[in-house]
Amino acid sequence: MNDQTVLHNESRYSKQLKVSHIGIAGQSALQQARCAIVGLGALGSVIAEQLTRAGFGYLRLIDRDFVEYSNLQRQIMYTEQDAIQFLPKATAAAQHLQAINSMIEIDPIIADLSANNVEQYLANIDIIIDGSDNFSVRYLINEFSIAHEIPWIFGAVVGTSWSTATFRPNKTPCYRCLFPDKPTLGTVETCDTAGVLSPIVHMIASIQVTEAIKYCSRNVDALHQSLLQLDCWNNDQLKLNIAHAKRTDCPVCAHHHYENLLQDESAIYSSSLCGRHSVQVILPAAINYSLDQLEQYYTLHYKLTRNPYLLKLFYDDQHTIVFFPDGRAIVQGTDHIARAEAIIAQLIQI
């Protein structure tokens, strides 16, 4: 670290350096830390900005989606211009974050984290922070965490409530110990049914970031070791000690059975997106197309909008399809998976 860098850090991080738990040694450790944020929506956008301002040296931003006007109520990273340009969230976030702190490395990844790419996108990372909005991704992260002994920080928010926990392989129970099974559709509230109040997002994101700062500044003894739950509307708080919740029959951390890390590349994977009235369709790996090819083929038949990252096709009065270069499409205007897959089948032979 040269003299110019030292002076820059003392100026930029002066207040953080004065925190007795951080100091020069802690700040130096943060600048060496490599963090992945999975999901750049409400939680992820707050988490990413706070980590950037704290001086984490490397941030990998993984998100499958693009910016829309409905995001702006709670996803503080983004602007109306991002929505107008329908920029991928990872791209828009990286641009904003680099303007905040040009001294750190930002690595945007426009992708849906899956069994097919998790080994690539979560490699060489010190800690993973969950900013996602679905259970499948969390079970996937949990298995990767145990398999590679990388800690991760879970976070979930719906309505006015949130919960979070920090999972450290071989040190704490894992996510599957606490939540053995994915909830059945319709049995838990989602942002579709309960919405999201913006202040609760900042509250949970701040707890998650604080845990990341503790871990990466080598203050691991200060980690809360609990499942924290809070309702900001009723001011209800609950702190559940999970130190002894590790299950001897857990298929993941006890028996190292990683069912979510296995995926059939020949299958079509579709899922309804929370609160979006949209369905994501992931095409089989064998189907290869480029955005240029799609644009050239459909320009005479449909109204199209294009940016360097995505292609938007206006299918009819009710449906719009956004194509991604990694073999995904988001069908807007329906929550029905069968309807979305039928539309994609008419456009691309699957």
CSV table of C-alpha atoms in Angstrom, one decimal:
chain,number,residue,atom,x,y,z
A,1,MET,CA,0.0,0.0,0.0
A,2,ASN,CA,1.7,3.2,-1.1
A,3,ASP,CA,1.6,6.6,0.7
A,4,GLN,CA,-1.0,8.0,-1.7
A,5,THR,CA,-3.4,5.1,-1.0
A,6,VAL,CA,-2.8,5.4,2.8
A,7,LEU,CA,-3.7,9.1,2.7
A,8,HIS,CA,-6.7,8.4,0.5
A,9,ASN,CA,-8.0,5.8,2.9
A,10,GLU,CA,-7.4,7.9,6.0
A,11,SER,CA,-9.6,10.6,4.4
A,12,ARG,CA,-12.3,8.5,2.9
A,13,TYR,CA,-12.7,6.1,5.8
A,14,SER,CA,-11.7,8.4,8.7
A,15,LYS,CA,-14.9,7.9,10.7
A,16,GLN,CA,-14.8,4.1,10.2
A,17,LEU,CA,-11.2,3.9,11.2
A,18,LYS,CA,-12.1,5.6,14.5
A,19,VAL,CA,-14.4,2.7,15.4
A,20,SER,CA,-12.5,0.8,18.0
A,21,HIS,CA,-13.5,-2.6,16.5
A,22,ILE,CA,-12.2,-1.6,13.0
A,23,GLY,CA,-9.1,0.6,13.1
A,24,ILE,CA,-6.3,0.4,10.5
A,25,ALA,CA,-6.0,-3.4,10.7
A,26,GLY,CA,-9.7,-3.9,10.2
A,27,GLN,CA,-10.0,-1.5,7.4
A,28,SER,CA,-7.1,-3.1,5.6
A,29,ALA,CA,-8.8,-6.5,6.0
A,30,LEU,CA,-12.0,-5.1,4.5
A,31,GLN,CA,-10.0,-3.8,1.5
A,32,GLN,CA,-8.8,-7.3,0.9
A,33,ALA,CA,-12.2,-8.9,1.3
A,34,ARG,CA,-14.0,-10.5,-1.6
A,35,CYS,CA,-17.8,-10.5,-1.3
A,36,ALA,CA,-20.6,-11.8,-3.6
A,37,ILE,CA,-24.1,-10.3,-3.4
A,38,VAL,CA,-26.8,-12.6,-4.9
A,39,GLY,CA,-29.7,-10.5,-6.0
A,40,LEU,CA,-29.6,-6.7,-6.5
A,41,GLY,CA,-33.2,-5.9,-5.7
A,42,ALA,CA,-34.4,-4.2,-2.6
A,43,LEU,CA,-32.0,-5.9,-0.1
A,44,GLY,CA,-29.1,-6.3,-2.5
A,45,SER,CA,-29.1,-2.7,-3.7
A,46,VAL,CA,-28.8,-1.4,-0.1
A,47,ILE,CA,-26.2,-4.0,0.8
A,48,ALA,CA,-24.1,-3.2,-2.2
A,49,GLU,CA,-24.0,0.5,-1.5
A,50,GLN,CA,-23.1,0.1,2.1
A,51,LEU,CA,-20.3,-2.4,1.3
A,52,THR,CA,-19.0,0.0,-1.3
A,53,ARG,CA,-18.9,2.9,1.1
A,54,ALA,CA,-17.3,0.7,3.7
A,55,GLY,CA,-14.4,-0.1,1.4
A,56,PHE,CA,-14.8,-3.8,0.6
A,57,GLY,CA,-12.1,-4.4,-2.0
A,58,TYR,CA,-14.1,-6.6,-4.4
A,59,LEU,CA,-17.8,-6.9,-4.9
A,60,ARG,CA,-19.3,-9.5,-7.3
A,61,LEU,CA,-22.9,-8.4,-8.1
A,62,ILE,CA,-25.1,-11.3,-9.4
A,63,ASP,CA,-28.6,-10.5,-10.6
A,64,ARG,CA,-31.0,-12.0,-13.2
A,65,ASP,CA,-33.3,-9.0,-13.7
A,66,PHE,CA,-33.5,-5.5,-15.1
A,67,VAL,CA,-34.7,-2.2,-13.7
A,68,GLU,CA,-38.4,-1.3,-13.8
A,69,TYR,CA,-40.4,1.7,-12.4
A,70,SER,CA,-42.0,-0.6,-9.8
A,71,ASN,CA,-38.5,-1.2,-8.3
A,72,LEU,CA,-37.9,2.5,-7.5
A,73,GLN,CA,-40.1,2.6,-4.3
A,74,ARG,CA,-37.7,0.3,-2.4
A,75,GLN,CA,-34.6,-0.4,-4.5
A,76,ILE,CA,-32.6,2.7,-3.7
A,77,MET,CA,-29.7,2.1,-6.1
A,78,TYR,CA,-31.7,2.8,-9.2
A,79,THR,CA,-33.1,5.8,-11.0
A,80,GLU,CA,-35.9,6.6,-13.5
A,81,GLN,CA,-33.2,6.7,-16.2
A,82,ASP,CA,-32.2,3.1,-15.4
A,83,ALA,CA,-35.8,2.0,-15.8
A,84,ILE,CA,-36.2,3.9,-19.1
A,85,GLN,CA,-33.2,2.2,-20.5
A,86,PHE,CA,-34.3,-1.2,-18.9
A,87,LEU,CA,-30.7,-1.7,-17.8
A,88,PRO,CA,-29.8,-5.0,-16.1
A,89,LYS,CA,-29.7,-4.4,-12.3
A,90,ALA,CA,-26.1,-5.7,-12.1
A,91,THR,CA,-25.0,-3.3,-14.8
A,92,ALA,CA,-26.9,-0.3,-13.4
A,93,ALA,CA,-25.7,-1.0,-9.8
A,94,ALA,CA,-22.1,-1.4,-11.0
A,95,GLN,CA,-22.2,2.0,-12.7
A,96,HIS,CA,-23.6,3.8,-9.6
A,97,LEU,CA,-21.3,2.0,-7.2
A,98,GLN,CA,-18.2,2.8,-9.3
A,99,ALA,CA,-19.2,6.5,-9.1
A,100,ILE,CA,-19.4,6.2,-5.3
A,101,ASN,CA,-16.0,4.5,-4.8
A,102,SER,CA,-13.6,4.1,-7.8
A,103,MET,CA,-11.0,2.5,-5.6
A,104,ILE,CA,-12.7,-0.9,-5.3
A,105,GLU,CA,-13.4,-3.6,-7.9
A,106,ILE,CA,-17.0,-4.1,-9.0
A,107,ASP,CA,-17.8,-7.2,-11.0
A,108,PRO,CA,-21.3,-7.3,-12.4
A,109,ILE,CA,-22.8,-10.6,-13.5
A,110,ILE,CA,-26.1,-10.7,-15.4
A,111,ALA,CA,-27.3,-14.2,-14.6
A,112,ASP,CA,-29.7,-16.3,-12.7
A,113,LEU,CA,-27.7,-18.2,-10.1
A,114,SER,CA,-28.2,-21.9,-10.7
A,115,ALA,CA,-26.6,-25.3,-10.3
A,116,ASN,CA,-25.1,-24.8,-13.8
A,117,ASN,CA,-23.2,-21.6,-12.9
A,118,VAL,CA,-22.9,-21.5,-9.1
A,119,GLU,CA,-19.4,-23.0,-9.1
A,120,GLN,CA,-18.2,-20.3,-11.5
A,121,TYR,CA,-20.0,-17.3,-10.0
A,122,LEU,CA,-19.3,-18.0,-6.3
A,123,ALA,CA,-15.7,-19.0,-6.8
A,124,ASN,CA,-12.9,-17.2,-5.1
A,125,ILE,CA,-15.2,-15.4,-2.6
A,126,ASP,CA,-14.7,-14.8,1.1
A,127,ILE,CA,-18.4,-14.3,2.0
A,128,ILE,CA,-21.8,-14.5,0.3
A,129,ILE,CA,-24.7,-12.2,1.1
A,130,ASP,CA,-28.2,-13.1,0.2
A,131,GLY,CA,-30.2,-10.4,-1.4
A,132,SER,CA,-32.5,-12.8,-3.3
A,133,ASP,CA,-36.2,-13.2,-3.1
A,134,ASN,CA,-36.8,-16.9,-3.4
A,135,PHE,CA,-36.2,-20.1,-1.4
A,136,SER,CA,-34.6,-22.1,-4.3
A,137,VAL,CA,-31.6,-19.8,-4.5
A,138,ARG,CA,-31.1,-19.9,-0.7
A,139,TYR,CA,-31.0,-23.7,-0.6
A,140,LEU,CA,-28.6,-23.6,-3.5
A,141,ILE,CA,-26.3,-21.0,-1.7
A,142,ASN,CA,-26.5,-23.1,1.4
A,143,GLU,CA,-25.3,-26.2,-0.3
A,144,PHE,CA,-22.5,-24.4,-2.0
A,145,SER,CA,-21.5,-22.8,1.3
A,146,ILE,CA,-21.2,-26.1,3.0
A,147,ALA,CA,-19.4,-27.8,0.1
A,148,HIS,CA,-16.8,-25.0,-0.2
A,149,GLU,CA,-16.7,-23.9,3.5
A,150,ILE,CA,-17.7,-20.3,2.6
A,151,PRO,CA,-19.9,-18.4,5.1
A,152,TRP,CA,-23.1,-16.7,4.0
A,153,ILE,CA,-25.6,-14.2,5.4
A,154,PHE,CA,-29.3,-15.0,4.9
A,155,GLY,CA,-31.8,-12.2,4.6
A,156,ALA,CA,-35.5,-12.1,3.8
A,157,VAL,CA,-38.1,-9.3,3.9
A,158,VAL,CA,-41.8,-9.3,3.2
A,159,GLY,CA,-44.4,-6.7,4.2
A,160,THR,CA,-43.1,-5.0,7.3
A,161,SER,CA,-41.1,-8.0,8.6
A,162,TRP,CA,-37.7,-9.4,8.2
A,163,SER,CA,-35.4,-12.2,9.3
A,164,THR,CA,-31.7,-12.8,9.0
A,165,ALA,CA,-29.0,-15.3,10.1
A,166,THR,CA,-25.3,-15.8,9.5
A,167,PHE,CA,-24.2,-19.3,8.6
A,168,ARG,CA,-20.6,-20.5,9.0
A,169,PRO,CA,-19.8,-24.0,7.8
A,170,ASN,CA,-18.6,-26.2,10.7
A,171,LYS,CA,-19.3,-23.4,13.2
A,172,THR,CA,-23.1,-23.0,13.1
A,173,PRO,CA,-26.2,-24.9,12.0
A,174,CYS,CA,-26.9,-24.4,8.3
A,175,TYR,CA,-29.9,-23.0,6.6
A,176,ARG,CA,-31.4,-26.5,6.0
A,177,CYS,CA,-31.1,-27.2,9.7
A,178,LEU,CA,-33.4,-24.3,10.5
A,179,PHE,CA,-35.6,-24.7,7.4
A,180,PRO,CA,-35.6,-28.4,6.4
A,181,ASP,CA,-38.1,-28.1,3.6
A,182,LYS,CA,-39.1,-25.5,1.0
A,183,PRO,CA,-42.5,-24.1,1.9
A,184,THR,CA,-45.4,-25.2,-0.2
A,185,LEU,CA,-46.7,-22.6,-2.6
A,186,GLY,CA,-49.3,-20.4,-1.0
A,187,THR,CA,-48.4,-21.3,2.6
A,188,VAL,CA,-46.2,-18.3,3.3
A,189,GLU,CA,-46.6,-14.6,2.6
A,190,THR,CA,-44.6,-13.2,-0.3
A,191,CYS,CA,-44.1,-9.7,-1.8
A,192,ASP,CA,-47.0,-10.7,-4.1
A,193,THR,CA,-49.4,-11.0,-1.2
A,194,ALA,CA,-48.0,-8.7,1.4
A,195,GLY,CA,-45.9,-6.2,-0.5
A,196,VAL,CA,-42.7,-4.6,1.0
A,197,LEU,CA,-42.4,-1.4,3.1
A,198,SER,CA,-39.1,0.3,2.1
A,199,PRO,CA,-37.8,1.1,5.7
A,200,ILE,CA,-37.8,-2.6,6.6
A,201,VAL,CA,-35.4,-3.2,3.7
A,202,HIS,CA,-32.8,-0.8,5.1
A,203,MET,CA,-33.1,-2.3,8.6
A,204,ILE,CA,-32.3,-5.9,7.6
A,205,ALA,CA,-29.7,-4.9,5.0
A,206,SER,CA,-27.8,-2.9,7.7
A,207,ILE,CA,-27.8,-6.0,9.9
A,208,GLN,CA,-26.5,-8.1,7.1
A,209,VAL,CA,-23.8,-5.6,6.2
A,210,THR,CA,-22.7,-5.2,9.9
A,211,GLU,CA,-22.3,-9.0,10.0
A,212,ALA,CA,-20.2,-8.9,6.9
A,213,ILE,CA,-18.0,-6.1,8.3
A,214,LYS,CA,-17.5,-8.1,11.5
A,215,TYR,CA,-16.5,-11.2,9.7
A,216,CYS,CA,-14.2,-9.6,7.1
A,217,SER,CA,-12.6,-7.3,9.6
A,218,ARG,CA,-11.7,-10.4,11.6
A,219,ASN,CA,-14.2,-9.7,14.5
A,220,VAL,CA,-15.9,-13.1,14.2
A,221,ASP,CA,-16.5,-13.3,17.9
A,222,ALA,CA,-19.0,-10.4,17.5
A,223,LEU,CA,-21.3,-12.3,15.1
A,224,HIS,CA,-24.8,-12.5,16.6
A,225,GLN,CA,-25.2,-16.3,16.2
A,226,SER,CA,-29.0,-15.9,16.1
A,227,LEU,CA,-32.0,-16.0,13.9
A,228,LEU,CA,-33.2,-12.4,14.2
A,229,GLN,CA,-36.7,-11.4,13.3
A,230,LEU,CA,-38.4,-8.0,13.5
A,231,ASP,CA,-41.6,-6.3,12.5
A,232,CYS,CA,-41.0,-2.6,12.0
A,233,TRP,CA,-44.7,-1.7,12.0
A,234,ASN,CA,-45.4,-3.2,15.4
A,235,ASN,CA,-41.9,-2.8,16.7
A,236,ASP,CA,-41.8,-6.5,17.6
A,237,GLN,CA,-38.4,-8.1,17.9
A,238,LEU,CA,-37.3,-11.7,18.4
A,239,LYS,CA,-33.8,-13.1,18.8
A,240,LEU,CA,-33.5,-16.9,18.6
A,241,ASN,CA,-30.2,-18.4,19.6
A,242,ILE,CA,-29.4,-21.1,17.0
A,243,ALA,CA,-26.0,-22.2,18.4
A,244,HIS,CA,-27.5,-25.6,19.3
A,245,ALA,CA,-29.9,-26.0,16.4
A,246,LYS,CA,-27.5,-28.1,14.3
A,247,ARG,CA,-29.3,-31.3,13.2
A,248,THR,CA,-27.4,-34.6,13.1
A,249,ASP,CA,-29.8,-35.7,10.4
A,250,CYS,CA,-29.3,-32.6,8.2
A,251,PRO,CA,-28.9,-33.9,4.6
A,252,VAL,CA,-26.6,-30.9,3.8
A,253,CYS,CA,-24.2,-30.1,6.7
A,254,ALA,CA,-24.3,-33.6,8.3
A,255,HIS,CA,-24.5,-35.9,5.3
A,256,HIS,CA,-23.2,-33.6,2.6
A,257,HIS,CA,-25.9,-34.5,0.1
A,258,TYR,CA,-26.2,-31.6,-2.3
A,259,GLU,CA,-29.4,-32.2,-4.3
A,260,ASN,CA,-29.7,-28.5,-5.3
A,261,LEU,CA,-26.3,-28.4,-6.9
A,262,LEU,CA,-27.5,-30.9,-9.5
A,263,GLN,CA,-29.5,-29.7,-12.5
A,264,ASP,CA,-30.5,-31.2,-15.8
A,265,GLU,CA,-29.2,-28.9,-18.5
A,266,SER,CA,-31.6,-30.4,-21.1
A,267,ALA,CA,-34.7,-29.3,-19.1
A,268,ILE,CA,-36.7,-26.0,-19.3
A,269,TYR,CA,-36.8,-24.2,-15.9
A,270,SER,CA,-39.5,-21.6,-15.4
A,271,SER,CA,-40.6,-19.7,-12.3
A,272,SER,CA,-43.0,-16.9,-11.5
A,273,LEU,CA,-41.2,-13.8,-10.3
A,274,CYS,CA,-42.3,-12.4,-7.0
A,275,GLY,CA,-44.5,-9.3,-7.3
A,276,ARG,CA,-43.8,-8.9,-11.0
A,277,HIS,CA,-46.7,-10.5,-12.9
A,278,SER,CA,-43.9,-12.1,-14.9
A,279,VAL,CA,-42.4,-15.5,-15.5
A,280,GLN,CA,-38.8,-16.3,-16.1
A,281,VAL,CA,-38.1,-19.1,-18.6
A,282,ILE,CA,-34.7,-20.7,-18.8
A,283,LEU,CA,-34.1,-22.5,-22.0
A,284,PRO,CA,-32.2,-25.8,-22.3
A,285,ALA,CA,-28.4,-25.3,-22.7
A,286,ALA,CA,-28.5,-27.0,-26.1
A,287,ILE,CA,-30.6,-24.1,-27.5
A,288,ASN,CA,-28.2,-21.4,-28.6
A,289,TYR,CA,-29.1,-18.0,-29.9
A,290,SER,CA,-27.7,-14.5,-29.8
A,291,LEU,CA,-29.6,-11.2,-29.3
A,292,ASP,CA,-28.4,-10.1,-32.7
A,293,GLN,CA,-30.0,-13.2,-34.3
A,294,LEU,CA,-33.3,-12.6,-32.5
A,295,GLU,CA,-33.4,-9.0,-33.4
A,296,GLN,CA,-32.6,-9.7,-37.1
A,297,TYR,CA,-35.3,-12.4,-37.2
A,298,TYR,CA,-38.1,-10.6,-35.5
A,299,THR,CA,-37.6,-7.0,-36.5
A,300,LEU,CA,-40.1,-7.3,-39.3
A,301,HIS,CA,-42.8,-9.0,-37.2
A,302,TYR,CA,-42.7,-7.3,-33.8
A,303,LYS,CA,-41.9,-4.0,-32.2
A,304,LEU,CA,-38.4,-4.3,-30.6
A,305,THR,CA,-36.3,-2.3,-28.1
A,306,ARG,CA,-32.6,-3.1,-27.7
A,307,ASN,CA,-29.8,-2.0,-25.5
A,308,PRO,CA,-26.3,-3.5,-25.3
A,309,TYR,CA,-27.4,-6.1,-22.8
A,310,LEU,CA,-31.1,-7.1,-23.5
A,311,LEU,CA,-33.7,-7.3,-26.2
A,312,LYS,CA,-37.3,-6.4,-25.5
A,313,LEU,CA,-40.0,-7.8,-27.8
A,314,PHE,CA,-43.6,-6.5,-27.6
A,315,TYR,CA,-45.5,-9.7,-28.3
A,316,ASP,CA,-49.1,-8.4,-28.1
A,317,ASP,CA,-51.2,-5.9,-26.0
A,318,GLN,CA,-50.7,-7.9,-22.9
A,319,HIS,CA,-47.3,-9.6,-23.1
A,320,THR,CA,-43.7,-8.3,-23.4
A,321,ILE,CA,-40.7,-10.6,-23.5
A,322,VAL,CA,-37.2,-9.6,-22.5
A,323,PHE,CA,-34.5,-11.8,-23.8
A,324,PHE,CA,-31.1,-12.2,-22.1
A,325,PRO,CA,-27.9,-13.4,-23.8
A,326,ASP,CA,-27.5,-16.3,-21.3
A,327,GLY,CA,-30.5,-18.2,-22.7
A,328,ARG,CA,-33.2,-16.7,-20.4
A,329,ALA,CA,-36.4,-14.8,-21.2
A,330,ILE,CA,-38.8,-13.0,-18.9
A,331,VAL,CA,-42.4,-13.0,-20.1
A,332,GLN,CA,-44.2,-10.0,-18.6
A,333,GLY,CA,-48.0,-9.9,-18.4
A,334,THR,CA,-48.7,-13.3,-16.9
A,335,ASP,CA,-48.1,-15.3,-13.7
A,336,HIS,CA,-48.9,-18.6,-15.5
A,337,ILE,CA,-45.9,-20.7,-16.2
A,338,ALA,CA,-47.6,-22.8,-18.9
A,339,ARG,CA,-48.7,-19.6,-20.7
A,340,ALA,CA,-45.2,-18.1,-20.6
A,341,GLU,CA,-43.6,-21.3,-21.9
A,342,ALA,CA,-46.2,-21.5,-24.7
A,343,ILE,CA,-45.3,-17.9,-25.8
A,344,ILE,CA,-41.6,-18.7,-25.8
A,345,ALA,CA,-42.2,-21.9,-27.7
A,346,GLN,CA,-43.9,-19.9,-30.5
A,347,LEU,CA,-40.9,-17.6,-30.7
A,348,ILE,CA,-38.1,-20.1,-30.3
A,349,GLN,CA,-38.3,-23.8,-31.2
A,350,ILE,CA,-38.0,-25.7,-27.9
